[in-house]
PDB file of C-alpha atoms in Angstrom:
ATOM      1  CA  MET P   1      51.170 126.550 -65.280  1.00  0.00           C
ATOM      2  CA  THR P   2      52.636 125.866 -61.936  1.00  0.00           C
ATOM      3  CA  ASP P   3      51.222 122.377 -61.954  1.00  0.00           C
ATOM      4  CA  LEU P   4      52.980 121.720 -65.241  1.00  0.00           C
ATOM      5  CA  LEU P   5      56.284 122.979 -63.909  1.00  0.00           C
ATOM      6  CA  ASP P   6      55.954 120.865 -60.800  1.00  0.00           C
ATOM      7  CA  LEU P   7      55.323 117.817 -62.921  1.00  0.00           C
ATOM      8  CA  LEU P   8      58.241 118.604 -65.143  1.00  0.00           C
ATOM      9  CA  GLY P   9      60.463 119.032 -62.013  1.00  0.00           C
ATOM     10  CA  ALA P  10      59.267 115.748 -60.625  1.00  0.00           C
ATOM     11  CA  LEU P  11      59.970 113.977 -63.923  1.00  0.00           C
ATOM     12  CA  LEU P  12      63.492 115.417 -64.079  1.00  0.00           C
ATOM     13  CA  LEU P  13      64.171 114.327 -60.500  1.00  0.00           C
ATOM     14  CA  LEU P  14      62.968 110.778 -61.329  1.00  0.00           C
ATOM     15  CA  LEU P  15      64.998 110.652 -64.514  1.00  0.00           C
ATOM     16  CA  GLY P  16      68.089 111.793 -62.571  1.00  0.00           C
ATOM     17  CA  ALA P  17      67.574 109.249 -59.856  1.00  0.00           C
ATOM     18  CA  LEU P  18      67.229 106.510 -62.440  1.00  0.00           C
ATOM     19  CA  LEU P  19      70.436 107.583 -64.192  1.00  0.00           C
ATOM     20  CA  CYS P  20      72.318 107.603 -60.853  1.00  0.00           C
ATOM     21  CA  LEU P  21      70.992 104.180 -60.095  1.00  0.00           C
ATOM     22  CA  GLY P  22      72.302 103.042 -63.550  1.00  0.00           C
ATOM     23  CA  ALA P  23      75.727 104.369 -62.589  1.00  0.00           C
ATOM     24  CA  ALA P  24      75.609 102.433 -59.379  1.00  0.00           C
ATOM     25  CA  VAL P  25      74.642  99.203 -61.101  1.00  0.00           C
ATOM     26  CA  THR P  26      77.459  99.731 -63.542  1.00  0.00           C
ATOM     27  CA  LEU P  27      79.966  99.960 -60.642  1.00  0.00           C
ATOM     28  CA  VAL P  28      78.944  96.488 -59.525  1.00  0.00           C
ATOM     29  CA  ARG P  29      78.374  94.771 -62.991  1.00  0.00           C
ATOM     30  CA  PHE P  30      81.278  95.955 -65.238  1.00  0.00           C
ATOM     31  CA  PRO P  31      84.555  93.885 -64.993  1.00  0.00           C
ATOM     32  CA  ASP P  32      87.494  96.276 -65.493  1.00  0.00           C
ATOM     33  CA  LEU P  33      88.484  99.705 -64.463  1.00  0.00           C
ATOM     34  CA  LEU P  34      88.122 101.500 -67.800  1.00  0.00           C
ATOM     35  CA  SER P  35      84.668 100.196 -68.502  1.00  0.00           C
ATOM     36  CA  LYS P  36      83.586 100.966 -64.964  1.00  0.00           C
ATOM     37  CA  LEU P  37      84.856 104.580 -65.353  1.00  0.00           C
ATOM     38  CA  HIS P  38      83.100 104.996 -68.639  1.00  0.00           C
ATOM     39  CA  GLY P  39      79.876 103.534 -67.308  1.00  0.00           C
ATOM     40  CA  ILE P  40      79.949 105.540 -64.092  1.00  0.00           C
ATOM     41  CA  THR P  41      80.937 109.003 -65.230  1.00  0.00           C
ATOM     42  CA  LYS P  42      78.361 109.325 -68.125  1.00  0.00           C
ATOM     43  CA  PRO P  43      75.079 108.507 -66.395  1.00  0.00           C
ATOM     44  CA  GLN P  44      76.144 110.025 -63.107  1.00  0.00           C
ATOM     45  CA  VAL P  45      76.884 113.430 -64.672  1.00  0.00           C
ATOM     46  CA  LEU P  46      73.612 113.331 -66.624  1.00  0.00           C
ATOM     47  CA  GLY P  47      71.780 112.282 -63.483  1.00  0.00           C
ATOM     48  CA  VAL P  48      73.175 115.126 -61.392  1.00  0.00           C
ATOM     49  CA  LEU P  49      72.254 117.551 -64.241  1.00  0.00           C
ATOM     50  CA  ALA P  50      68.736 116.257 -64.415  1.00  0.00           C
ATOM     51  CA  ILE P  51      68.299 116.446 -60.674  1.00  0.00           C
ATOM     52  CA  THR P  52      69.679 119.921 -60.561  1.00  0.00           C
ATOM     53  CA  LEU P  53      67.421 121.049 -63.334  1.00  0.00           C
ATOM     54  CA  GLY P  54      64.496 119.436 -61.613  1.00  0.00           C
ATOM     55  CA  ILE P  55      65.208 121.298 -58.382  1.00  0.00           C
ATOM     56  CA  ALA P  56      65.548 124.603 -60.258  1.00  0.00           C
ATOM     57  CA  VAL P  57      62.248 124.055 -62.126  1.00  0.00           C
ATOM     58  CA  SER P  58      60.472 122.967 -58.939  1.00  0.00           C
ATOM     59  CA  LEU P  59      61.654 125.835 -56.727  1.00  0.00           C
ATOM     60  CA  ARG P  60      61.498 128.575 -59.374  1.00  0.00           C
ATOM     61  CA  THR P  61      63.357 131.270 -57.354  1.00  0.00           C
ATOM     62  CA  TRP P  62      66.204 133.361 -58.629  1.00  0.00           C
ATOM     63  CA  TYR P  63      68.678 132.272 -56.015  1.00  0.00           C
ATOM     64  CA  ALA P  64      67.860 128.571 -56.338  1.00  0.00           C
ATOM     65  CA  VAL P  65      68.361 128.814 -60.118  1.00  0.00           C
ATOM     66  CA  CYS P  66      71.676 130.569 -59.555  1.00  0.00           C
ATOM     67  CA  ILE P  67      72.900 127.846 -57.243  1.00  0.00           C
ATOM     68  CA  CYS P  68      71.705 125.134 -59.575  1.00  0.00           C
ATOM     69  CA  LEU P  69      73.433 126.870 -62.441  1.00  0.00           C
ATOM     70  CA  LEU P  70      76.648 126.937 -60.288  1.00  0.00           C
ATOM     71  CA  ILE P  71      76.333 123.240 -59.550  1.00  0.00           C
ATOM     72  CA  LEU P  72      75.762 122.453 -63.214  1.00  0.00           C
ATOM     73  CA  ILE P  73      78.913 124.399 -64.279  1.00  0.00           C
ATOM     74  CA  MET P  74      81.124 122.791 -61.605  1.00  0.00           C
ATOM     75  CA  GLN P  75      79.817 119.299 -62.439  1.00  0.00           C
ATOM     76  CA  LEU P  76      80.547 119.758 -66.128  1.00  0.00           C
ATOM     77  CA  PHE P  77      84.067 121.019 -65.505  1.00  0.00           C
ATOM     78  CA  THR P  78      85.180 118.654 -62.746  1.00  0.00           C
ATOM     79  CA  ALA P  79      83.741 115.222 -63.710  1.00  0.00           C
ATOM     80  CA  PRO P  80      85.504 114.671 -67.116  1.00  0.00           C
ATOM     81  CA  VAL P  81      88.801 115.893 -65.629  1.00  0.00           C
ATOM     82  CA  ALA P  82      88.591 113.603 -62.603  1.00  0.00           C
ATOM     83  CA  GLY P  83      87.704 110.639 -64.906  1.00  0.00           C
ATOM     84  CA  THR P  84      90.748 111.401 -67.091  1.00  0.00           C
ATOM     85  CA  ILE P  85      93.016 111.744 -64.172  1.00  0.00           C
ATOM     86  CA  VAL P  86      91.862 108.459 -62.633  1.00  0.00           C
ATOM     87  CA  SER P  87      92.217 106.574 -65.887  1.00  0.00           C
ATOM     88  CA  ARG P  88      95.703 107.886 -66.584  1.00  0.00           C
ATOM     89  CA  SER P  89      96.927 107.203 -63.102  1.00  0.00           C
ATOM     90  CA  ALA P  90      95.542 103.613 -63.360  1.00  0.00           C
ATOM     91  CA  TYR P  91      97.312 103.220 -66.733  1.00  0.00           C
ATOM     92  CA  ARG P  92     100.607 104.378 -65.292  1.00  0.00           C
ATOM     93  CA  SER P  93     100.229 102.120 -62.210  1.00  0.00           C
ATOM     94  CA  GLY P  94      99.665  99.057 -64.436  1.00  0.00           C
ATOM     95  CA  LEU P  95      96.074  98.450 -63.424  1.00  0.00           C
ATOM     96  CA  ILE P  96      94.898  98.430 -67.061  1.00  0.00           C
ATOM     97  CA  ASP P  97      94.993  95.265 -69.122  1.00  0.00           C
ATOM     98  CA  ARG P  98      96.637  96.590 -72.242  1.00  0.00           C
ATOM     99  CA  GLU P  99      95.808  93.452 -74.265  1.00  0.00           C
ATOM    100  CA  HIS P 100      92.200  94.469 -74.419  1.00  0.00           C
ATOM    101  CA  LEU P 101      92.872  98.066 -75.606  1.00  0.00           C
ATOM    102  CA  VAL P 102      92.098  98.559 -79.315  1.00  0.00           C
ATOM    103  CA  VAL P 103      94.063 101.740 -79.646  1.00  0.00           C
ATOM    104  CA  ASP P 104      96.751 102.810 -77.169  1.00  0.00           C
ATOM    105  CA  GLU P 105      97.719 106.338 -77.909  1.00  0.00           C
ATOM    106  CA  LEU P 106      98.779 107.020 -74.365  1.00  0.00           C
ATOM    107  CA  ALA P 107     101.693 104.606 -74.591  1.00  0.00           C
ATOM    108  CA  ASP P 108     103.244 106.659 -77.458  1.00  0.00           C
ATOM    109  CA  ASP P 109     102.783 109.918 -75.577  1.00  0.00           C
ATOM    110  CA  LEU P 110     104.325 108.407 -72.370  1.00  0.00           C
ATOM    111  CA  ALA P 111     107.227 107.035 -74.315  1.00  0.00           C
ATOM    112  CA  GLU P 112     107.976 110.468 -75.871  1.00  0.00           C
ATOM    113  CA  SER P 113     107.945 112.011 -72.450  1.00  0.00           C
ATOM    114  CA  GLY P 114     110.420 109.513 -71.014  1.00  0.00           C
ATOM    115  CA  PHE P 115     108.026 107.397 -68.917  1.00  0.00           C
ATOM    116  CA  ALA P 116     109.073 103.736 -68.969  1.00  0.00           C
ATOM    117  CA  GLN P 117     106.994 100.824 -67.663  1.00  0.00           C
ATOM    118  CA  THR P 118     108.800  98.397 -65.358  1.00  0.00           C
ATOM    119  CA  PRO P 119     109.046  94.714 -66.628  1.00  0.00           C
ATOM    120  CA  ASP P 120     106.581  93.428 -64.050  1.00  0.00           C
ATOM    121  CA  ASP P 121     103.804  95.844 -65.257  1.00  0.00           C
ATOM    122  CA  ASN P 122     101.268  94.704 -67.760  1.00  0.00           C
TER     123      ASN P 122
END
């Protein structure tokens, strides 16, 4: 049984490493900020989750599982919020090419709140 758990832990670590590698390749290959954010946050979060689960399965001690559970919870709470904050600040700074947006709901919300883009912004 321990050999099976060790194998499962190793496979989870490998899967997590491949997902993190995919996030790194996305950073280099994707052209604009929003597609980079989308391509980085999704596999990176799943990669960290897989690595953390692999560590918990490999170590199999109660304190290691508790620490890994804390890491999982913090990662799931902070990564989506950080991605949203970065994308909203990039939008307000004019770093987003609005011509390529299919739906732009943020412009309506910002207009209602009194935020006005300067003429030299996109």
